[in-house]
Short mmCIF file of C-alpha atoms in Angstrom, two decimals:
data_model
loop_
_atom_site.label_atom_id
_atom_site.label_comp_id
_atom_site.label_asym_id
_atom_site.label_seq_id
_atom_site.Cartn_x
_atom_site.Cartn_y
_atom_site.Cartn_z
CA MET A 1 0.00 0.00 0.00
CA LEU A 2 1.21 3.49 -0.85
CA CYS A 3 1.50 6.14 1.83
CA THR A 4 0.34 8.87 -0.55
CA ARG A 5 -0.72 9.17 -4.16
CA LEU A 6 -0.78 12.56 -5.83
CA THR A 7 -3.29 12.54 -8.67
CA ASN A 8 -4.76 14.82 -11.33
CA ALA A 9 -1.51 16.79 -11.51
CA ASN A 10 0.78 18.27 -14.13
CA ILE A 11 3.97 16.60 -12.90
CA VAL A 12 7.13 17.95 -14.52
CA THR A 13 9.61 15.27 -13.52
CA MET A 14 12.85 16.74 -15.02
CA ASP A 15 13.57 13.13 -16.01
CA PRO A 16 13.96 12.84 -19.80
CA GLY A 17 12.89 9.20 -19.64
CA HIS A 18 9.42 10.13 -18.34
CA PRO A 19 9.18 13.94 -18.58
CA VAL A 20 5.51 14.47 -17.65
CA ALA A 21 3.14 12.50 -15.45
CA HIS A 22 -0.30 12.87 -13.86
CA ASP A 23 0.02 10.53 -10.85
CA LEU A 24 2.88 9.96 -8.40
CA GLY A 25 3.09 7.36 -5.64
CA ILE A 26 5.01 7.80 -2.38
CA TRP A 27 6.04 5.16 0.15
CA ARG A 28 8.31 5.78 3.13
CA GLY A 29 9.60 9.07 1.83
CA ARG A 30 10.49 7.80 -1.64
CA ILE A 31 8.81 7.90 -5.03
CA VAL A 32 7.74 4.40 -6.00
CA GLY A 33 6.21 5.03 -9.41
CA LEU A 34 4.39 7.29 -11.83
CA ASP A 35 1.11 7.11 -13.73
CA GLU A 36 -0.12 3.57 -14.51
CA ALA A 37 2.48 2.05 -12.20
CA VAL A 38 0.64 3.52 -9.19
CA THR A 39 -2.90 4.49 -10.25
CA SER A 40 -4.35 1.09 -9.34
CA LEU A 41 -2.46 0.73 -6.04
CA PRO A 42 -4.29 1.38 -2.74
CA ALA A 43 -3.08 4.42 -0.80
CA ARG A 44 -3.65 5.68 2.72
CA GLU A 45 -4.02 9.20 1.33
CA VAL A 46 -4.99 10.36 -2.15
CA VAL A 47 -4.39 14.04 -2.87
CA ASP A 48 -6.25 15.51 -5.85
CA LEU A 49 -4.12 18.42 -7.05
CA ARG A 50 -6.79 19.63 -9.49
CA GLY A 51 -4.32 20.22 -12.31
CA ALA A 52 -1.63 21.98 -10.26
CA THR A 53 1.96 21.75 -11.47
CA VAL A 54 4.45 19.60 -9.53
CA LEU A 55 8.22 19.96 -9.80
CA PRO A 56 11.14 18.44 -7.93
CA GLY A 57 11.77 20.45 -4.80
CA PHE A 58 14.08 23.34 -5.55
CA ILE A 59 17.68 22.96 -4.39
CA ASP A 60 19.35 26.17 -3.23
CA SER A 61 23.01 25.29 -3.56
CA HIS A 62 24.47 28.33 -1.77
CA VAL A 63 22.79 29.85 1.30
CA HIS A 64 23.65 31.30 4.70
CA LEU A 65 20.84 30.10 6.94
CA ALA A 66 22.18 31.30 10.28
CA TRP A 67 22.96 34.76 8.94
CA ALA A 68 19.53 34.89 7.27
CA GLY A 69 17.81 33.89 10.50
CA PHE A 70 19.72 36.40 12.61
CA LYS A 71 19.05 39.10 10.02
CA ARG A 72 15.31 38.49 10.29
CA SER A 73 15.32 39.01 14.06
CA ALA A 74 17.89 41.83 14.35
CA PRO A 75 17.26 45.57 13.98
CA SER A 76 17.85 46.73 10.42
CA VAL A 77 18.74 50.08 8.85
CA ALA A 78 17.15 49.09 5.52
CA PRO A 79 15.62 50.89 3.67
CA CYS A 80 17.00 54.09 5.21
CA GLU A 81 18.56 56.39 2.61
CA ARG A 82 19.91 59.19 4.83
CA VAL A 83 22.72 59.11 7.36
CA ASP A 84 20.58 60.61 10.13
CA GLU A 85 17.93 57.92 9.60
CA VAL A 86 20.52 55.14 9.83
CA LEU A 87 22.02 56.61 12.99
CA ALA A 88 18.58 56.94 14.57
CA VAL A 89 17.91 53.21 14.05
CA ILE A 90 21.29 52.29 15.52
CA GLY A 91 20.73 54.59 18.48
CA ARG A 92 17.37 53.01 19.31
CA ALA A 93 18.84 49.52 18.99
CA ALA A 94 21.79 50.38 21.24
CA ALA A 95 19.59 51.98 23.88
CA ARG A 96 17.51 48.84 24.32
CA THR A 97 20.36 46.31 24.10
CA GLY A 98 21.82 44.99 27.35
CA ALA A 99 24.20 47.15 29.32
CA PRO A 100 27.13 49.42 28.47
CA GLY A 101 29.95 47.33 27.02
CA ASP A 102 27.57 44.82 25.39
CA TRP A 103 27.45 44.19 21.66
CA VAL A 104 24.63 45.47 19.47
CA ASP A 105 24.25 43.88 16.03
CA VAL A 106 22.47 45.88 13.33
CA MET A 107 21.78 44.58 9.82
CA GLY A 108 20.77 45.98 6.43
CA TYR A 109 23.67 48.38 5.79
CA ASP A 110 24.44 49.42 2.20
CA GLN A 111 26.56 52.52 1.67
CA ARG A 112 25.38 52.97 -1.91
CA ALA A 113 22.09 54.46 -0.77
CA LEU A 114 23.98 56.96 1.41
CA GLY A 115 26.65 57.92 -1.09
CA ARG A 116 29.47 57.09 1.35
CA HIS A 117 30.36 54.86 4.27
CA LEU A 118 29.43 55.75 7.83
CA THR A 119 32.31 56.33 10.24
CA ALA A 120 33.19 55.05 13.68
CA ALA A 121 32.90 58.60 15.02
CA GLU A 122 29.30 58.82 13.78
CA LEU A 123 28.43 55.49 15.40
CA ASP A 124 30.00 56.70 18.64
CA THR A 125 27.39 59.46 18.88
CA VAL A 126 24.54 56.93 19.13
CA SER A 127 26.22 53.87 20.69
CA HIS A 128 25.22 54.51 24.33
CA GLY A 129 28.45 52.85 25.45
CA ARG A 130 27.79 49.64 23.48
CA LYS A 131 30.04 47.96 20.94
CA VAL A 132 28.29 48.51 17.59
CA PHE A 133 28.63 46.05 14.70
CA LEU A 134 26.79 47.23 11.57
CA MET A 135 26.75 44.41 9.00
CA HIS A 136 27.01 45.19 5.30
CA ASP A 137 24.35 43.47 3.21
CA SER A 138 27.00 41.87 1.02
CA GLY A 139 28.52 39.94 3.93
CA HIS A 140 31.92 41.34 2.93
CA GLY A 141 32.16 44.35 5.20
CA CYS A 142 30.92 46.13 8.31
CA VAL A 143 31.14 49.42 10.15
CA VAL A 144 32.09 49.42 13.83
CA ASN A 145 32.42 52.14 16.43
CA SER A 146 35.54 53.22 18.31
CA ALA A 147 34.90 50.76 21.15
CA VAL A 148 35.41 47.90 18.66
CA LEU A 149 38.32 49.50 16.83
CA ALA A 150 40.15 49.81 20.15
CA LEU A 151 40.07 46.02 20.54
CA LEU A 152 41.49 45.24 17.10
CA PRO A 153 45.20 44.72 16.47
CA PHE A 154 46.92 47.84 15.20
CA GLU A 155 47.68 46.29 11.80
CA VAL A 156 44.02 45.62 10.92
CA PRO A 157 43.18 48.13 8.15
CA HIS A 158 40.03 50.20 8.23
CA GLN A 159 38.58 53.26 6.56
CA GLY A 160 37.25 55.39 9.37
CA GLY A 161 35.41 52.41 10.84
CA PHE A 162 34.56 50.48 7.70
CA LEU A 163 36.18 47.04 7.72
CA ALA A 164 36.31 44.84 4.62
CA GLU A 165 36.99 41.13 4.15
CA SER A 166 39.72 39.85 6.51
CA ALA A 167 39.46 43.03 8.59
CA MET A 168 35.75 42.32 9.09
CA THR A 169 36.62 38.75 10.03
CA ALA A 170 38.95 40.07 12.74
CA ALA A 171 36.12 42.18 14.16
CA ARG A 172 33.63 39.31 14.01
CA ARG A 173 36.03 37.12 15.98
CA LEU A 174 35.80 39.62 18.83
CA ARG A 175 32.03 39.18 18.76
CA LEU A 176 31.91 35.37 18.49
CA PRO A 177 30.83 32.78 19.37
CA TYR A 178 27.05 32.67 19.34
CA ALA A 179 25.39 29.99 21.45
CA GLN A 180 24.40 26.81 19.62
CA SER A 181 20.78 27.24 20.72
CA ASP A 182 20.65 30.76 19.24
CA ILE A 183 22.20 29.55 15.99
CA ALA A 184 19.71 26.68 15.85
CA ASP A 185 16.77 29.08 16.29
CA ALA A 186 18.10 31.33 13.53
CA VAL A 187 18.64 28.40 11.16
CA GLU A 188 15.12 27.11 11.77
CA ARG A 189 13.61 30.53 11.03
CA ALA A 190 15.48 30.81 7.75
CA ALA A 191 14.81 27.20 6.74
CA ARG A 192 11.07 27.68 7.10
CA SER A 193 11.28 30.69 4.79
CA CYS A 194 13.04 28.44 2.26
CA LEU A 195 10.20 25.91 2.47
CA ALA A 196 7.65 28.62 1.77
CA GLU A 197 9.50 29.31 -1.49
CA GLY A 198 9.52 25.66 -2.60
CA VAL A 199 13.07 24.85 -1.46
CA THR A 200 13.51 21.36 -0.02
CA ALA A 201 17.31 21.17 0.29
CA VAL A 202 20.13 23.68 0.71
CA ALA A 203 23.90 23.88 0.89
CA GLU A 204 25.02 26.08 3.79
CA ALA A 205 28.02 27.98 2.42
CA GLY A 206 30.55 28.02 5.23
CA ILE A 207 30.32 27.17 8.92
CA GLY A 208 32.79 27.28 11.77
CA GLY A 209 35.02 30.03 10.41
CA GLY A 210 35.67 32.23 7.40
CA LEU A 211 33.75 35.44 6.89
CA LEU A 212 30.37 34.22 8.09
CA GLY A 213 30.86 31.42 10.62
CA HIS A 214 29.07 31.92 13.94
CA SER A 215 30.88 29.48 16.26
CA PRO A 216 33.79 27.04 16.12
CA VAL A 217 31.26 24.37 17.13
CA GLU A 218 28.59 25.53 14.68
CA LEU A 219 27.88 22.07 13.29
CA GLY A 220 26.45 21.20 16.70
CA ALA A 221 23.63 23.70 16.20
CA TYR A 222 22.46 21.79 13.12
CA GLN A 223 22.77 18.49 15.00
CA LEU A 224 20.67 20.02 17.77
CA LEU A 225 17.91 20.80 15.29
CA ARG A 226 18.17 17.30 13.84
CA ASP A 227 18.00 15.67 17.28
CA GLN A 228 14.97 17.76 18.26
CA GLY A 229 13.11 17.10 15.00
CA ARG A 230 13.26 20.80 14.10
CA LEU A 231 15.32 20.61 10.91
CA PRO A 232 12.63 21.47 8.32
CA LEU A 233 14.59 20.60 5.17
CA ARG A 234 17.72 18.85 4.05
CA VAL A 235 20.97 20.67 4.77
CA GLN A 236 24.45 20.09 3.45
CA LEU A 237 27.13 21.96 5.38
CA MET A 238 30.23 23.46 3.84
CA ALA A 239 33.10 23.69 6.31
CA ALA A 240 35.00 26.99 6.09
CA ALA A 241 38.52 26.27 4.84
CA ASP A 242 40.17 27.85 7.89
CA THR A 243 38.70 25.07 10.04
CA LEU A 244 41.27 22.68 8.53
CA ARG A 245 44.43 22.17 10.55
CA PRO A 246 47.76 20.47 9.81
CA ARG A 247 47.41 16.79 10.76
CA GLU A 248 50.06 14.12 11.15
CA ALA A 249 48.31 11.48 9.08
CA HIS A 250 50.07 8.49 7.58
CA PRO A 251 52.29 9.60 4.66
CA ARG A 252 50.38 7.37 2.23
CA ASP A 253 47.16 9.22 3.06
CA GLY A 254 48.59 12.41 1.57
CA LEU A 255 46.49 14.65 3.84
CA PRO A 256 48.39 17.86 4.57
CA ARG A 257 45.41 19.43 6.40
CA ALA A 258 42.11 18.06 7.67
CA LEU A 259 39.21 18.49 10.06
CA ASP A 260 39.44 16.60 13.33
CA LEU A 261 38.96 12.86 12.81
CA GLY A 262 39.54 13.33 9.08
CA MET A 263 35.90 14.13 8.27
CA ARG A 264 35.32 15.36 4.73
CA THR A 265 32.71 15.70 1.97
CA GLY A 266 30.01 13.01 2.23
CA PHE A 267 29.87 12.42 5.99
CA GLY A 268 26.29 12.38 7.33
CA ASP A 269 22.87 11.22 6.18
CA ASP A 270 19.98 12.26 3.92
CA TRP A 271 19.03 15.16 6.21
CA LEU A 272 22.33 16.56 7.47
CA SER A 273 25.72 16.02 5.87
CA LEU A 274 29.12 17.54 5.18
CA GLY A 275 29.46 18.96 1.71
CA ALA A 276 32.21 20.97 0.11
CA LEU A 277 35.10 22.82 1.69
CA LYS A 278 34.41 26.56 1.35
CA VAL A 279 37.39 28.66 0.28
CA TYR A 280 37.15 32.46 -0.03
CA THR A 281 39.45 34.03 -2.60
CA ASP A 282 38.01 37.55 -2.98
CA GLY A 283 35.21 39.87 -1.90
CA GLY A 284 32.03 41.09 -3.57
CA MET A 285 30.83 43.56 -6.18
CA MET A 286 28.48 45.35 -3.80
CA ALA A 287 31.37 46.17 -1.46
CA ARG A 288 33.68 46.80 -4.47
CA THR A 289 36.08 44.14 -3.19
CA ALA A 290 35.63 41.49 -5.90
CA ALA A 291 39.10 40.97 -7.40
CA LEU A 292 39.18 42.17 -11.02
CA THR A 293 41.88 42.15 -13.68
CA ALA A 294 40.87 45.68 -14.76
CA PRO A 295 39.63 48.44 -12.42
CA TYR A 296 36.04 49.19 -11.55
CA THR A 297 34.83 51.74 -14.08
CA GLY A 298 35.83 55.28 -13.19
CA THR A 299 38.26 54.19 -10.45
CA ASP A 300 41.74 52.79 -10.05
CA ARG A 301 40.51 50.04 -7.70
CA THR A 302 40.62 46.37 -8.69
CA GLY A 303 39.24 44.83 -5.49
CA GLN A 304 41.21 42.48 -3.31
CA LEU A 305 42.10 38.88 -2.67
CA GLN A 306 41.41 37.48 0.77
CA ASP A 307 45.01 36.44 1.32
CA ASP A 308 48.37 36.05 -0.37
CA PRO A 309 47.79 34.22 -3.70
CA GLU A 310 50.30 31.50 -2.85
CA ARG A 311 48.60 30.75 0.46
CA LEU A 312 45.18 30.65 -1.17
CA THR A 313 46.50 28.32 -3.85
CA GLN A 314 48.04 26.00 -1.28
CA LEU A 315 44.79 25.91 0.69
CA ILE A 316 42.86 24.86 -2.41
CA VAL A 317 45.45 22.23 -3.30
CA ASP A 318 45.53 20.87 0.25
CA GLY A 319 41.74 20.57 0.29
CA HIS A 320 41.78 18.64 -2.96
CA LEU A 321 44.54 16.31 -1.74
CA ALA A 322 42.55 15.66 1.45
CA GLY A 323 39.60 14.38 -0.59
CA TRP A 324 37.27 17.34 -0.30
CA GLN A 325 34.93 18.66 -2.90
CA LEU A 326 35.88 22.34 -3.13
CA ALA A 327 33.52 25.31 -3.27
CA VAL A 328 35.77 28.23 -4.16
CA HIS A 329 34.25 31.69 -3.73
CA ALA A 330 35.44 33.73 -6.73
CA ILE A 331 33.34 36.68 -7.87
CA GLY A 332 35.85 38.72 -9.87
CA ASP A 333 37.68 37.44 -12.95
CA ARG A 334 41.08 37.81 -11.25
CA ALA A 335 39.84 35.58 -8.42
CA ALA A 336 38.48 33.10 -10.99
CA ASP A 337 41.96 32.96 -12.56
CA LEU A 338 43.47 32.07 -9.19
CA ALA A 339 40.80 29.44 -8.51
CA LEU A 340 41.13 27.79 -11.92
CA ASP A 341 44.94 27.79 -11.73
CA ALA A 342 44.87 26.19 -8.28
CA LEU A 343 42.29 23.56 -9.23
CA GLU A 344 44.25 22.66 -12.35
CA HIS A 345 47.44 22.28 -10.31
CA ALA A 346 45.61 20.15 -7.72
CA GLN A 347 44.21 17.82 -10.37
CA ARG A 348 47.67 17.36 -11.86
CA LEU A 349 49.02 16.31 -8.46
CA ARG A 350 46.18 13.89 -7.75
CA PRO A 351 43.62 13.35 -10.52
CA ARG A 352 40.05 13.09 -9.22
CA PRO A 353 37.80 13.10 -12.30
CA ASP A 354 34.55 13.21 -10.28
CA ALA A 355 35.65 15.75 -7.68
CA ARG A 356 32.82 18.09 -8.78
CA HIS A 357 34.68 21.17 -7.63
CA ARG A 358 32.59 24.33 -7.82
CA ILE A 359 33.26 28.01 -8.24
CA GLU A 360 30.78 29.92 -6.12
CA HIS A 361 29.30 33.05 -7.72
CA ALA A 362 31.46 33.21 -10.89
CA GLY A 363 30.26 36.81 -11.00
CA LEU A 364 32.54 38.04 -13.77
CA VAL A 365 33.91 35.45 -16.17
CA ARG A 366 35.89 36.46 -19.25
CA PRO A 367 35.33 34.61 -22.55
CA ASP A 368 38.78 33.00 -22.33
CA GLN A 369 37.95 31.50 -18.94
CA LEU A 370 34.91 29.54 -20.13
CA PRO A 371 36.85 26.69 -21.80
CA ARG A 372 38.93 26.29 -18.64
CA PHE A 373 35.79 25.73 -16.54
CA ALA A 374 34.75 23.03 -18.98
CA ARG A 375 38.15 21.37 -19.28
CA LEU A 376 38.53 21.14 -15.49
CA GLY A 377 34.95 19.91 -14.94
CA VAL A 378 34.28 22.83 -12.59
CA GLY A 379 30.65 23.82 -12.00
CA ALA A 380 29.46 27.44 -11.79
CA VAL A 381 27.15 28.12 -8.83
CA ILE A 382 25.60 31.49 -9.66
CA GLN A 383 23.02 33.79 -8.02
CA PRO A 384 20.76 35.18 -10.77
CA THR A 385 18.82 37.45 -8.42
CA PHE A 386 21.96 39.49 -7.77
CA LEU A 387 21.50 41.00 -11.20
CA HIS A 388 17.77 41.42 -10.72
CA SER A 389 18.34 43.37 -7.51
CA PHE A 390 21.69 45.05 -8.24
CA GLY A 391 22.06 44.80 -12.01
CA ASP A 392 21.91 48.52 -12.72
CA ASP A 393 24.67 49.25 -10.21
CA TYR A 394 26.83 46.32 -11.30
CA ALA A 395 26.49 47.25 -14.98
CA ARG A 396 27.62 50.78 -14.17
CA VAL A 397 30.76 49.70 -12.30
CA MET A 398 31.65 46.97 -14.82
CA GLY A 399 31.16 49.03 -17.98
CA GLU A 400 29.78 48.14 -21.39
CA GLU A 401 32.37 45.50 -22.35
CA ARG A 402 32.22 43.51 -19.10
CA THR A 403 28.50 43.72 -18.31
CA PRO A 404 27.62 40.70 -20.55
CA TRP A 405 30.19 38.61 -18.66
CA MET A 406 28.33 38.87 -15.34
CA TYR A 407 26.59 35.81 -13.87
CA ARG A 408 26.51 34.08 -17.22
CA GLY A 409 23.97 31.50 -18.31
CA ARG A 410 24.02 30.53 -21.98
CA SER A 411 27.81 30.68 -22.32
CA PHE A 412 28.31 28.19 -19.52
CA LEU A 413 25.86 25.73 -21.03
CA ASP A 414 27.27 26.15 -24.53
CA HIS A 415 30.71 25.23 -23.17
CA GLY A 416 29.37 22.17 -21.34
CA VAL A 417 29.75 23.68 -17.85
CA THR A 418 27.29 22.60 -15.16
CA LEU A 419 25.25 25.73 -14.35
CA VAL A 420 23.76 25.74 -10.85
CA GLY A 421 21.19 28.20 -9.52
CA SER A 422 21.33 29.49 -5.95
CA SER A 423 20.49 32.55 -3.87
CA ASP A 424 23.24 33.43 -1.36
CA ARG A 425 20.35 34.37 0.91
CA PRO A 426 20.05 36.71 2.76
CA VAL A 427 22.07 38.99 0.47
CA THR A 428 18.99 39.42 -1.70
CA ASP A 429 15.70 37.73 -2.68
CA GLY A 430 16.12 33.99 -2.17
CA ALA A 431 13.08 32.75 -4.10
CA PRO A 432 14.08 30.23 -6.80
CA LEU A 433 11.22 31.32 -9.06
CA ARG A 434 12.69 34.83 -9.08
CA GLY A 435 16.07 33.42 -10.09
CA ILE A 436 14.48 31.27 -12.79
CA GLN A 437 12.68 34.28 -14.21
CA PHE A 438 15.90 36.27 -14.38
CA LEU A 439 17.78 33.46 -16.12
CA VAL A 440 15.14 33.53 -18.85
CA GLU A 441 14.62 37.29 -19.30
CA ARG A 442 17.91 38.74 -17.94
CA ALA A 443 16.12 41.88 -16.73
CA ALA A 444 17.10 43.96 -13.70
CA ALA A 445 14.34 45.34 -11.49
CA SER A 446 14.50 48.58 -13.52
CA GLY A 447 13.86 46.66 -16.73
CA GLN A 448 17.43 47.08 -18.02
CA LEU A 449 18.61 43.93 -19.81
CA ILE A 450 21.88 42.55 -18.44
CA GLY A 451 23.68 40.33 -20.94
CA PRO A 452 20.55 39.30 -22.88
CA ARG A 453 22.54 36.84 -25.01
CA GLU A 454 23.08 34.81 -21.83
CA ALA A 455 19.35 34.06 -21.54
CA LEU A 456 18.18 30.47 -21.01
CA THR A 457 14.97 28.64 -21.81
CA VAL A 458 12.59 27.98 -18.94
CA ASP A 459 13.47 24.28 -18.98
CA GLU A 460 17.18 25.10 -18.74
CA ALA A 461 16.54 27.49 -15.84
CA LEU A 462 14.47 24.87 -14.00
CA HIS A 463 17.30 22.39 -14.58
CA ALA A 464 19.71 24.77 -12.77
CA TYR A 465 17.60 24.66 -9.59
CA THR A 466 16.82 20.93 -9.66
CA VAL A 467 19.00 18.48 -11.62
CA ALA A 468 22.13 20.65 -11.62
CA GLY A 469 21.71 21.52 -7.95
CA ALA A 470 21.54 17.84 -7.07
CA HIS A 471 24.67 17.15 -9.13
CA ALA A 472 26.60 20.00 -7.50
CA CYS A 473 25.72 18.72 -4.02
CA ARG A 474 26.38 15.08 -4.96
CA TRP A 475 22.72 14.24 -4.39
CA ASP A 476 22.03 13.19 -7.98
CA ALA A 477 21.26 9.57 -7.03
CA ASP A 478 18.47 10.77 -4.73
CA ALA A 479 17.21 14.20 -5.77
CA GLY A 480 16.74 16.61 -8.64
CA THR A 481 14.16 14.56 -10.57
CA LEU A 482 10.83 12.92 -9.76
CA ALA A 483 11.64 9.34 -10.66
CA PRO A 484 11.14 5.97 -8.92
CA GLY A 485 13.58 5.56 -6.05
CA ARG A 486 14.21 9.28 -5.58
CA ARG A 487 13.31 11.24 -2.48
CA ALA A 488 9.73 12.44 -2.40
CA ASP A 489 10.80 16.09 -2.17
CA LEU A 490 8.64 18.25 -4.39
CA VAL A 491 6.95 21.60 -4.80
CA VAL A 492 3.36 22.19 -5.94
CA LEU A 493 2.88 25.37 -7.98
CA GLY A 494 -0.22 27.28 -8.87
CA ASP A 495 0.86 27.48 -12.51
CA ASP A 496 3.39 25.97 -14.92
CA PRO A 497 6.52 28.15 -15.35
CA ARG A 498 6.88 26.81 -18.90
CA ARG A 499 3.44 28.06 -19.93
CA VAL A 500 3.04 31.47 -18.30
CA ASP A 501 4.45 34.71 -19.62
CA THR A 502 8.08 35.00 -18.50
CA SER A 503 7.35 38.18 -16.54
CA ARG A 504 4.95 36.20 -14.31
CA ILE A 505 7.23 33.33 -13.29
CA ALA A 506 8.37 34.91 -10.02
CA ASP A 507 4.76 35.50 -8.97
CA ILE A 508 3.58 31.91 -9.36
CA GLU A 509 1.98 30.72 -6.13
CA ILE A 510 3.75 28.10 -4.04
CA VAL A 511 0.79 25.89 -3.14
CA ALA A 512 2.72 23.38 -1.03
CA THR A 513 6.19 21.97 -0.40
CA PHE A 514 6.72 18.28 0.35
CA VAL A 515 9.83 16.92 2.07
CA ASP A 516 10.26 13.18 2.56
CA GLY A 517 6.73 12.65 1.26
CA HIS A 518 5.07 14.91 3.81
CA GLU A 519 3.67 18.39 3.29
CA ALA A 520 6.13 20.63 5.08
CA THR A 521 4.40 23.97 4.63
CA GLU A 522 1.44 25.01 6.74
CA THR A 523 -0.58 26.60 3.97
CA GLY A 524 -3.80 24.65 4.28
CA LYS A 525 -4.16 24.88 0.49
CA LEU A 526 -4.29 21.15 -0.20
#
């Protein structure tokens, strides 16, 4: 007997062997069959979807759940557009936070709306004796007040209180760690938002260290959720690369650095597992720290690498030799050069044809770099909604020649590169349908077209958030398609993205999200 049979549905399986179905049977969290294979079988529950469209659950292959959850509950200066408004929000937050000397975290900062960065001296006027940490929306910078600057080593660079990249990391280390229970609560909040958008599995892009880790024992927060039955969707955790330490393993193992006990990609189960090793090589376009080969338009600045190129290269090589899948953050084309060079060197030292290394963001990729992605078998994990939200600004700072190179679509596919959709939530809108719409129409929120020749078909865009996401996370034996034996993780939509006008894709209703065969959203619509 089946647990559940979904019937009278427009099931888009993403499986070329059986692309469309009307019935789907579920037993013990797995799909057991489609159409005639299940229509005559008894079922404990039969759900008539009345023609609704069913797709594999969306896979968001690059998220920051803890940061997203904390951002939702923290005071925010968005959408303030004047310095006095921002300072007023910070002042109110500081006044009601703890006692003098305590930390106050404020989110939503973006200097572009203000025309300049705030300064430590300005924060001092409203800090009420607290240590103020104002997080940049990009995740690549912050502004702190003088009480925080006084605690930093003298050599940490800052611009009047603005700290970028490694300097921000130094300030965050003063603030850390968060308690596991607080991290768990934040993760649960963000995960439930993912479910409401049809996401059934995510890859958490860096825990335990790096720019955005929240505790050296951060993995325990996810285990806490799992133990308490509060983990709403499937989570794959990327360990931040600075969590690796030199280990005296046997010489034949060839492991120069490793996590304690030698854990690496693949450890865990269907709900919670270790994924790739996250390596940061540069910053971001929003903070103007993405590492470019030519300056940002109208400036002499080319961004920055996170560390000495030789040390970054060695870290990537060591991760490869230790058996990790690598997720290398590289937004600028100069950072992509470093990442590709290091991955090529690593593969020469120890060939691993199915390593499935990934470059996260691939925000600016020159034409000559595309064949190298393909030759090395490196996937591109992009965030299409960056250009929907920030496309006008990015096009301005990249200039006419480079704008078509940003967050490519068609060029990756034409070169045989696995193209993976993701959000980087909470940097901007995390909804997969929004990302799918952008991949098809390539339009910023203003209507400006950004690299229109990079546009995909709807089917190709759906593939990026289902089949390709499963491949990038090494889940392809279990997820990404609705086929017998796969996990019963799926999303029910109010319309078919392939049949509506492209401009309406992002607005399609999420009727329900199923994880492990059970409806995980509390919509009451089914």
